[in-house]
Coordinates of C-alpha atoms in Angstrom, one line a residue:
Chain A
M1 CA -3.3 -38.3 3.9
S2 CA -2.3 -40.6 6.8
M3 CA 0.7 -40.0 8.9
D4 CA 2.2 -43.6 8.4
K5 CA 3.6 -42.6 5.0
V6 CA 6.1 -40.3 6.7
Q7 CA 9.6 -41.5 6.0
I8 CA 11.9 -41.8 8.9
P9 CA 15.0 -39.7 8.4
W10 CA 18.2 -41.4 7.4
T11 CA 16.5 -44.5 5.9
D12 CA 16.6 -45.3 2.2
S13 CA 13.4 -45.5 0.2
D14 CA 12.9 -49.1 1.2
G15 CA 12.9 -48.1 4.9
K16 CA 16.3 -49.7 5.5
P17 CA 18.9 -47.5 7.2
G18 CA 22.3 -47.2 5.7
F19 CA 24.9 -44.6 4.9
W20 CA 24.9 -45.1 1.1
G21 CA 21.2 -45.3 1.0
A22 CA 21.0 -42.0 2.8
L23 CA 23.6 -40.4 0.6
H24 CA 21.7 -41.7 -2.5
S25 CA 18.4 -40.2 -1.4
L26 CA 20.0 -36.9 -0.3
P27 CA 19.5 -34.9 -3.5
R28 CA 15.9 -36.0 -3.6
R29 CA 15.3 -35.0 0.0
V30 CA 16.8 -31.6 -0.6
Y31 CA 14.8 -31.1 -3.8
H32 CA 11.5 -32.1 -2.2
S33 CA 12.2 -30.0 0.9
V34 CA 12.3 -27.0 -1.3
F35 CA 9.7 -27.9 -4.0
R36 CA 6.5 -29.7 -3.2
S37 CA 6.0 -30.8 -6.7
R38 CA 8.0 -32.6 -9.4
P39 CA 9.9 -30.4 -12.0
I40 CA 7.5 -31.4 -14.8
P41 CA 4.0 -32.2 -13.4
A42 CA 2.6 -35.4 -14.9
N43 CA -1.1 -35.0 -14.3
D44 CA -3.8 -32.4 -13.6
L45 CA -3.5 -32.7 -9.8
E46 CA 0.2 -32.1 -10.0
R47 CA -0.2 -29.2 -12.4
S48 CA -2.6 -27.6 -9.9
Q49 CA -0.1 -28.2 -7.1
A50 CA 2.8 -26.9 -9.1
V51 CA 1.0 -23.5 -9.1
A52 CA -0.7 -23.6 -5.6
A53 CA 2.4 -24.8 -3.8
N54 CA 4.9 -22.4 -5.3
F55 CA 5.3 -19.0 -3.6
F56 CA 6.0 -17.2 -6.9
F57 CA 3.2 -18.9 -8.8
H58 CA 0.5 -19.0 -6.2
L59 CA -1.1 -15.7 -7.1
H60 CA -2.4 -17.5 -10.1
S61 CA -5.4 -19.7 -9.8
A62 CA -4.7 -23.4 -10.6
K63 CA -6.8 -23.0 -13.8
V64 CA -7.4 -19.8 -15.8
Q65 CA -10.0 -18.8 -18.4
E66 CA -8.6 -19.6 -21.8
R67 CA -10.0 -16.2 -22.8
T68 CA -7.8 -14.3 -20.4
L69 CA -4.7 -15.7 -22.0
R70 CA -5.5 -14.5 -25.5
F71 CA -3.4 -11.5 -26.4
K72 CA -6.3 -9.4 -27.5
T73 CA -8.0 -9.6 -24.1
T74 CA -5.3 -7.5 -22.3
L75 CA -2.5 -6.9 -24.9
G76 CA -0.3 -8.1 -22.0
L77 CA -0.1 -4.5 -20.8
G78 CA -0.3 -5.2 -17.0
L79 CA 2.4 -7.8 -17.2
L80 CA 4.5 -5.5 -19.4
S81 CA 4.2 -2.8 -16.7
L82 CA 5.3 -5.2 -14.0
Y83 CA 8.2 -6.4 -16.1
T84 CA 9.6 -2.9 -16.8
F85 CA 9.3 -2.3 -13.0
V86 CA 11.3 -5.5 -12.3
I87 CA 14.0 -4.5 -14.8
L88 CA 14.0 -1.0 -13.1
V89 CA 14.5 -2.5 -9.7
V90 CA 17.4 -4.7 -10.8
T91 CA 19.2 -2.0 -12.8
G92 CA 18.4 0.6 -10.2
I93 CA 20.0 -1.5 -7.4
L94 CA 23.1 -2.0 -9.6
L95 CA 23.2 1.8 -10.3
M96 CA 23.0 2.5 -6.5
F97 CA 26.4 0.8 -6.1
Y98 CA 27.9 3.7 -8.1
Y99 CA 25.8 6.7 -7.4
V100 CA 26.3 9.3 -4.7
P101 CA 23.5 11.8 -4.2
T102 CA 25.4 15.0 -3.7
P103 CA 25.7 17.9 -6.1
V104 CA 29.5 17.6 -6.1
E105 CA 29.6 13.9 -6.9
A106 CA 26.4 13.0 -8.8
Y107 CA 27.5 14.3 -12.2
D108 CA 31.0 12.8 -12.0
R109 CA 29.4 9.4 -11.2
M110 CA 27.4 9.7 -14.4
L111 CA 30.7 10.3 -16.3
D112 CA 32.1 7.3 -14.4
L113 CA 29.2 5.1 -15.5
R114 CA 30.0 6.1 -19.1
G115 CA 33.7 5.8 -19.0
A116 CA 34.9 3.6 -16.1
V117 CA 32.2 1.2 -15.1
F118 CA 31.9 -2.1 -17.0
F119 CA 28.6 -2.1 -18.9
G120 CA 27.9 1.3 -17.1
T121 CA 26.5 3.0 -20.2
F122 CA 24.3 0.0 -20.9
L123 CA 23.1 -0.1 -17.3
R124 CA 22.1 3.5 -17.3
N125 CA 20.5 3.3 -20.8
L126 CA 18.4 0.3 -19.8
H127 CA 17.2 2.0 -16.6
R128 CA 16.3 5.2 -18.4
W129 CA 14.5 3.6 -21.4
S130 CA 12.7 1.2 -19.1
A131 CA 11.5 4.1 -17.0
H132 CA 10.1 5.9 -20.0
A133 CA 8.5 2.6 -21.2
M134 CA 7.0 2.0 -17.8
V135 CA 5.2 5.4 -17.7
G136 CA 3.8 4.7 -21.2
L137 CA 2.9 1.1 -20.5
V138 CA 1.1 1.8 -17.2
F139 CA -1.0 4.5 -19.0
L140 CA -1.8 2.2 -21.9
H141 CA -2.8 -0.5 -19.3
L142 CA -5.1 2.1 -17.7
M143 CA -6.6 2.8 -21.1
R144 CA -7.1 -0.9 -21.8
V145 CA -8.9 -1.4 -18.5
F146 CA -11.3 1.5 -19.1
L147 CA -12.0 0.7 -22.8
T148 CA -12.9 -2.9 -21.8
G149 CA -15.1 -1.7 -19.0
A150 CA -12.9 -3.6 -16.5
H151 CA -13.0 -0.8 -14.0
K152 CA -16.8 -1.3 -13.3
A153 CA -18.3 -3.1 -10.3
P154 CA -17.0 -5.2 -8.6
R155 CA -13.6 -3.9 -9.6
E156 CA -14.0 -0.3 -8.5
F157 CA -11.5 -0.5 -5.7
N158 CA -8.8 -2.2 -7.8
W159 CA -9.3 0.6 -10.4
M160 CA -8.6 3.2 -7.7
V161 CA -5.5 1.3 -6.6
G162 CA -4.5 1.3 -10.3
I163 CA -4.9 5.1 -10.5
V164 CA -2.7 5.5 -7.4
L165 CA -0.1 3.2 -9.0
F166 CA -0.1 5.3 -12.1
L167 CA 0.5 8.5 -10.0
L168 CA 3.3 6.7 -8.1
T169 CA 4.9 5.7 -11.4
L170 CA 4.9 9.3 -12.5
L171 CA 6.4 10.3 -9.1
L172 CA 9.1 7.6 -9.3
S173 CA 10.0 8.7 -12.8
F174 CA 10.1 12.4 -11.7
T175 CA 12.2 11.9 -8.7
G176 CA 14.7 9.8 -10.7
Y177 CA 14.8 12.5 -13.4
L178 CA 16.8 14.8 -11.1
L179 CA 19.5 12.3 -10.1
P180 CA 22.0 12.7 -13.0
W181 CA 22.3 16.4 -11.9
D182 CA 22.8 17.7 -15.4
Q183 CA 21.2 20.7 -17.0
L184 CA 18.3 18.6 -18.4
A185 CA 17.6 17.1 -14.9
F186 CA 18.1 20.3 -12.9
W187 CA 15.8 22.6 -14.9
A188 CA 13.1 20.0 -15.5
I189 CA 12.8 19.6 -11.7
V190 CA 12.9 23.5 -11.3
V191 CA 10.0 23.7 -13.7
G192 CA 8.1 20.6 -12.4
T193 CA 8.3 21.6 -8.7
S194 CA 7.3 25.2 -9.5
I195 CA 3.9 23.7 -10.6
A196 CA 3.5 22.4 -7.0
S197 CA 3.8 26.0 -5.7
Y198 CA 0.7 27.0 -7.6
A199 CA -1.4 25.0 -5.2
P200 CA -3.7 27.3 -3.1
V201 CA -2.7 28.3 0.5
V202 CA 0.0 25.6 1.0
G203 CA 1.7 25.8 -2.5
D204 CA 4.9 27.4 -1.3
E205 CA 5.1 25.2 1.7
L206 CA 4.5 22.1 -0.4
R207 CA 7.4 23.0 -2.7
Y208 CA 9.6 23.8 0.3
V209 CA 9.0 20.4 1.8
L210 CA 9.6 18.7 -1.5
L211 CA 12.9 20.5 -2.1
G212 CA 14.1 20.9 1.5
G213 CA 14.6 24.6 0.7
D214 CA 13.5 27.4 -1.5
S215 CA 15.5 26.2 -4.5
V216 CA 16.7 22.9 -6.1
G217 CA 20.0 22.2 -4.3
A218 CA 21.7 19.6 -2.2
E219 CA 18.7 19.0 0.1
A220 CA 16.4 18.5 -2.9
L221 CA 18.8 16.0 -4.5
L222 CA 19.0 14.0 -1.2
R223 CA 15.2 14.0 -0.8
F224 CA 14.5 13.0 -4.4
Y225 CA 17.1 10.2 -4.0
V226 CA 15.5 8.8 -0.8
L227 CA 12.1 9.0 -2.3
H228 CA 13.3 7.4 -5.5
V229 CA 15.3 4.4 -4.1
A230 CA 13.4 3.7 -0.8
V231 CA 10.1 5.3 -0.1
L232 CA 8.3 5.2 -3.4
P233 CA 9.5 1.7 -4.5
V234 CA 8.3 0.2 -1.2
V235 CA 4.9 1.8 -1.5
L236 CA 4.6 0.9 -5.1
T237 CA 5.6 -2.8 -4.5
T238 CA 3.1 -3.0 -1.6
L239 CA 0.3 -1.6 -3.7
I240 CA 1.2 -3.9 -6.7
G241 CA 0.7 -6.8 -4.3
L242 CA -2.7 -5.5 -3.3
H243 CA -3.5 -4.9 -7.0
F244 CA -2.7 -8.5 -7.9
W245 CA -4.5 -10.0 -4.9
R246 CA -7.6 -8.0 -5.7
I247 CA -7.7 -9.4 -9.3
R248 CA -8.2 -12.8 -7.8
K249 CA -10.7 -11.6 -5.1
D250 CA -12.7 -9.7 -7.7
G251 CA -13.2 -12.9 -9.7
G252 CA -10.3 -12.7 -12.2
L253 CA -10.2 -10.5 -15.3
A254 CA -13.5 -8.8 -16.3
K255 CA -15.4 -11.3 -18.5
P256 CA -18.2 -10.7 -21.0
R257 CA -21.7 -11.4 -19.8
E258 CA -23.6 -14.5 -21.0
K259 CA -25.7 -13.7 -24.0
Chain B
M1 CA 16.0 -39.1 -9.7
L2 CA 14.1 -35.9 -9.2
E3 CA 11.1 -37.5 -11.0
D4 CA 10.6 -39.7 -7.9
K5 CA 7.7 -38.7 -5.8
P6 CA 8.4 -37.9 -2.2
T7 CA 7.3 -40.7 0.1
Y8 CA 6.0 -38.3 2.7
E9 CA 2.9 -36.0 2.5
R10 CA 3.6 -32.8 0.6
F11 CA 1.5 -30.7 2.9
P12 CA 1.1 -32.5 6.3
I13 CA -2.4 -32.0 7.7
R14 CA -2.5 -30.8 11.3
P15 CA -4.3 -33.6 13.2
G16 CA -6.2 -31.1 15.3
K17 CA -7.6 -29.2 12.3
T18 CA -11.1 -30.5 11.4
Y19 CA -12.1 -28.2 8.6
G20 CA -10.9 -26.9 5.2
L21 CA -11.2 -23.3 4.1
M22 CA -14.2 -24.0 1.9
C23 CA -16.2 -25.3 4.8
V24 CA -16.4 -21.9 6.5
V25 CA -17.6 -20.1 3.3
P26 CA -21.4 -20.2 3.4
T27 CA -22.0 -19.6 -0.3
A28 CA -20.3 -20.0 -3.6
T29 CA -17.7 -17.3 -4.3
E30 CA -18.0 -14.7 -7.0
A31 CA -15.8 -16.7 -9.3
T32 CA -17.2 -20.2 -8.9
K33 CA -20.9 -19.4 -9.5
I34 CA -20.3 -18.1 -13.1
E35 CA -17.8 -20.7 -14.3
T36 CA -18.8 -22.0 -17.7
E37 CA -16.0 -20.8 -20.0
K38 CA -13.2 -23.0 -21.2
Q39 CA -10.4 -23.2 -18.7
V40 CA -6.8 -24.3 -19.0
H41 CA -4.2 -25.1 -16.3
A42 CA -2.1 -22.1 -15.3
W43 CA 0.8 -24.5 -15.5
P44 CA 2.0 -24.5 -18.2
A45 CA -0.4 -22.4 -20.3
A46 CA -0.2 -19.1 -18.4
L47 CA 3.3 -19.5 -17.0
T48 CA 5.0 -20.2 -20.3
R49 CA 3.3 -17.2 -21.9
E50 CA 4.3 -15.0 -19.0
L51 CA 7.9 -16.1 -19.2
A52 CA 8.0 -15.6 -23.0
L53 CA 6.6 -12.0 -22.6
F54 CA 9.3 -11.2 -20.0
V55 CA 12.1 -12.5 -22.2
L56 CA 10.6 -10.4 -25.1
T57 CA 10.5 -7.3 -22.9
L58 CA 14.0 -7.8 -21.7
V59 CA 15.4 -8.4 -25.2
I60 CA 13.6 -5.4 -26.8
L61 CA 14.6 -3.0 -24.0
S62 CA 18.2 -4.3 -24.1
V63 CA 18.4 -3.7 -27.8
V64 CA 17.1 -0.2 -27.3
A65 CA 19.6 0.4 -24.5
L66 CA 22.4 -0.8 -26.8
L67 CA 21.4 1.4 -29.7
F68 CA 20.4 4.6 -28.0
N69 CA 22.3 6.4 -25.2
A70 CA 20.5 8.1 -22.4
P71 CA 20.9 11.9 -22.6
L72 CA 23.5 13.6 -20.4
E73 CA 23.9 17.3 -20.8
E74 CA 26.4 19.7 -19.1
P75 CA 26.6 19.7 -15.3
A76 CA 23.7 21.4 -13.6
S77 CA 24.2 25.1 -13.2
R78 CA 21.7 27.6 -11.8
L79 CA 23.5 30.4 -13.6
H80 CA 22.7 29.1 -17.1
P81 CA 18.9 28.5 -17.4
P82 CA 18.0 26.9 -20.7
N83 CA 15.3 28.7 -22.7
P84 CA 12.8 27.1 -22.6
A85 CA 13.3 24.9 -19.5
K86 CA 11.0 21.9 -19.9
A87 CA 9.6 19.4 -17.5
P88 CA 9.9 15.7 -18.2
W89 CA 7.8 14.8 -21.3
Y90 CA 4.8 13.3 -19.3
F91 CA 4.4 16.7 -17.5
L92 CA 4.6 18.8 -20.7
G93 CA 0.8 18.7 -21.0
L94 CA 0.6 20.2 -17.6
Q95 CA 3.3 22.8 -18.4
E96 CA 1.5 23.7 -21.6
M97 CA -1.7 24.3 -19.5
V98 CA 0.3 26.2 -17.0
A99 CA 1.2 28.6 -19.8
Y100 CA -2.4 29.6 -19.9
S101 CA -3.3 29.5 -16.2
A102 CA -0.8 28.7 -13.4
F103 CA -3.5 27.4 -10.9
W104 CA -5.9 25.8 -13.3
G105 CA -3.2 24.3 -15.6
G106 CA -0.9 23.0 -12.8
I107 CA -3.3 22.2 -10.0
G108 CA -7.0 22.7 -10.7
I109 CA -7.5 20.6 -13.9
P110 CA -5.0 17.8 -13.1
G111 CA -6.6 17.5 -9.6
L112 CA -10.1 17.3 -11.1
L113 CA -9.0 14.8 -13.7
V114 CA -7.5 12.6 -10.9
L115 CA -10.8 12.9 -8.9
L116 CA -12.8 12.1 -12.0
A117 CA -10.6 9.0 -12.7
L118 CA -11.0 7.8 -9.1
A119 CA -14.8 8.3 -9.3
A120 CA -15.3 6.8 -12.8
P121 CA -16.5 3.3 -11.7
Y122 CA -18.9 4.9 -9.2
L123 CA -20.3 7.4 -11.8
E124 CA -20.7 4.7 -14.5
R125 CA -23.1 2.5 -12.5
K126 CA -25.0 0.8 -15.2
P127 CA -23.7 -2.8 -15.5
G128 CA -22.8 -4.2 -18.9
G129 CA -20.0 -4.2 -21.4
E130 CA -17.4 -5.7 -19.0
G131 CA -14.5 -7.5 -20.7
V132 CA -15.4 -6.3 -24.2
W133 CA -13.4 -3.7 -26.2
F134 CA -15.5 -0.6 -27.1
H135 CA -18.8 -2.2 -26.1
S136 CA -21.7 -0.4 -27.8
S137 CA -23.5 0.1 -24.4
R138 CA -20.5 2.1 -23.1
S139 CA -19.8 4.3 -26.1
A140 CA -20.6 7.5 -24.3
A141 CA -18.2 6.8 -21.4
N142 CA -15.5 5.6 -23.9
W143 CA -15.9 8.8 -26.0
V144 CA -15.6 11.0 -22.9
F145 CA -12.5 9.0 -21.8
L146 CA -10.9 9.1 -25.3
G147 CA -11.7 12.8 -25.6
I148 CA -9.8 13.6 -22.3
V149 CA -6.9 11.3 -23.3
G150 CA -6.7 12.8 -26.7
T151 CA -6.7 16.3 -25.4
L152 CA -3.9 15.5 -22.9
L153 CA -1.9 13.8 -25.8
V154 CA -2.3 16.9 -28.0
L155 CA -1.2 19.2 -25.2
T156 CA 1.8 17.0 -24.4
A157 CA 2.8 17.0 -28.1
I158 CA 2.5 20.8 -28.3
G159 CA 4.6 21.2 -25.2
T160 CA 7.2 18.7 -26.4
F161 CA 7.6 19.7 -30.1
F162 CA 6.0 23.1 -30.7
R163 CA 7.3 25.3 -27.9
G164 CA 10.6 27.2 -28.2
E165 CA 12.2 30.2 -26.6
N166 CA 10.0 31.9 -24.0
W167 CA 7.4 29.2 -24.7
A168 CA 6.6 30.8 -28.1
F169 CA 4.9 28.5 -30.6
V170 CA 7.5 27.1 -33.0
V171 CA 7.3 24.6 -35.8
P172 CA 9.8 21.8 -35.4
W173 CA 10.6 21.4 -39.1

C-alpha cells in the first residue's frame, strides 16, 4: 500500500533505465494499464479483484451464493432477456445502415436486404426472431419472479421497474413492427393504434400524437422509427442499469428463509 | 510475460483519504447480516456460466434465423385492407377483448392489470416464501396470478388461431 513501490517510468523491472529494458516491459505496462488483474487470477484475492476491478464485471459481487447459480433458481430467464436485447441492439444497428424510414423507400430496402445485402436475410431474420423471443422471455422472467415470491419486500421497487421494462419491451417490438412497411406491418399498426383511441377523453389525441396524423402514413413511420431506434432503447438501457443495480442493493436474488 | 504482477499499486490510495466506504456505514448491510449459505467466487463460477448461456442463446437464435425467414408481405396499401387485420401476436389478447368492448378490452382491463401488477408486492404484504417456487404459503397469490396469465394466454390463442373474416370464430384445422 506504500507509495515507494511505484515504478519510475522508462526503467526496467530491476529499476535500471535502458531502451531495451523499456521495450521489453512495454507490453506488460500496456496490459496492466488496461487491466488491473492478471488474465487468469491465481488466488482468491485476485479472483475478487478480477470482478471488482473490471467495468463489465463489477455489477457482480466478488462472491455469489452457490444457490443463485443453479439453473432451477432462475431458469436463466433474466440473462436470456438481456442477451436477446444485446443481439437486437447489434443486429438493429447493422440494419440501420440499410434502412430508410420513408413510405417510398422502406419496402424497397426490405427487398434489398433479401436480394442485395450480404447476409441481409440472416440479419433481418435474427433481428425479428430475437425480438419475438425477447417479448416471450421477458414475460417468462416476470412469471418466474412472481412464482418464486421474489417481488416481495424488499424488492418491490425493482419489481415495478421490471413491469415498466416489460411494457417498454412491448412498445419496442410494436414500433419495430411497422418498419418493414408491408401489408402485415401496416395493418397491424392500424389495428394496434386504434386501440389507443378507445382511451376516454384523450383517446383520439393520443392516437394523433402517436401517428403524427389521423392515419398511418409517412409521419407515423418516422415517429415509430425514432422511437424504435433512439428513444425507447435509451430509456430501456437506462432502466436495465437501474434494474441490475437494485438487485445488488436489495441483497441479491431472493433467498429462502432459514428454517 | 502477462503473468507478471505489476510492480506498482493496482489502485493507488489517495494519501489525503483517511476512510474506506465501510467505515461510514453504521450497521451491517442487508446482505451481510444474513450470510450463511455456501458462496463461490463470481470469477470463474458465474462468469463462465453467463458466457456459456450467451453463446447458447446466440447459436439457437442463429439457427432459427438460418432456417426460418421473417415474413414479408406485399407493400403496404391502404386500399387493400386484409380481413381480418390483426395486431402483433402479443396484442391479440387485447384485440380479442376489444371485440367484446372497445373501452374495457383495449384500455380498462389492460390498465387495471398493469396497476394490479405494479401494486402486487404492496398488496401481498405477509413475508414468507421468497426464493422458493410455488411456496405453499403463497398458493392463493400464485393461483390468482396464474389465473390471469392463463386467461390472457387463452385470449391470445383465440385471437391468433381462431379468428377469421370479420373476426368470426373459425377452427384452424
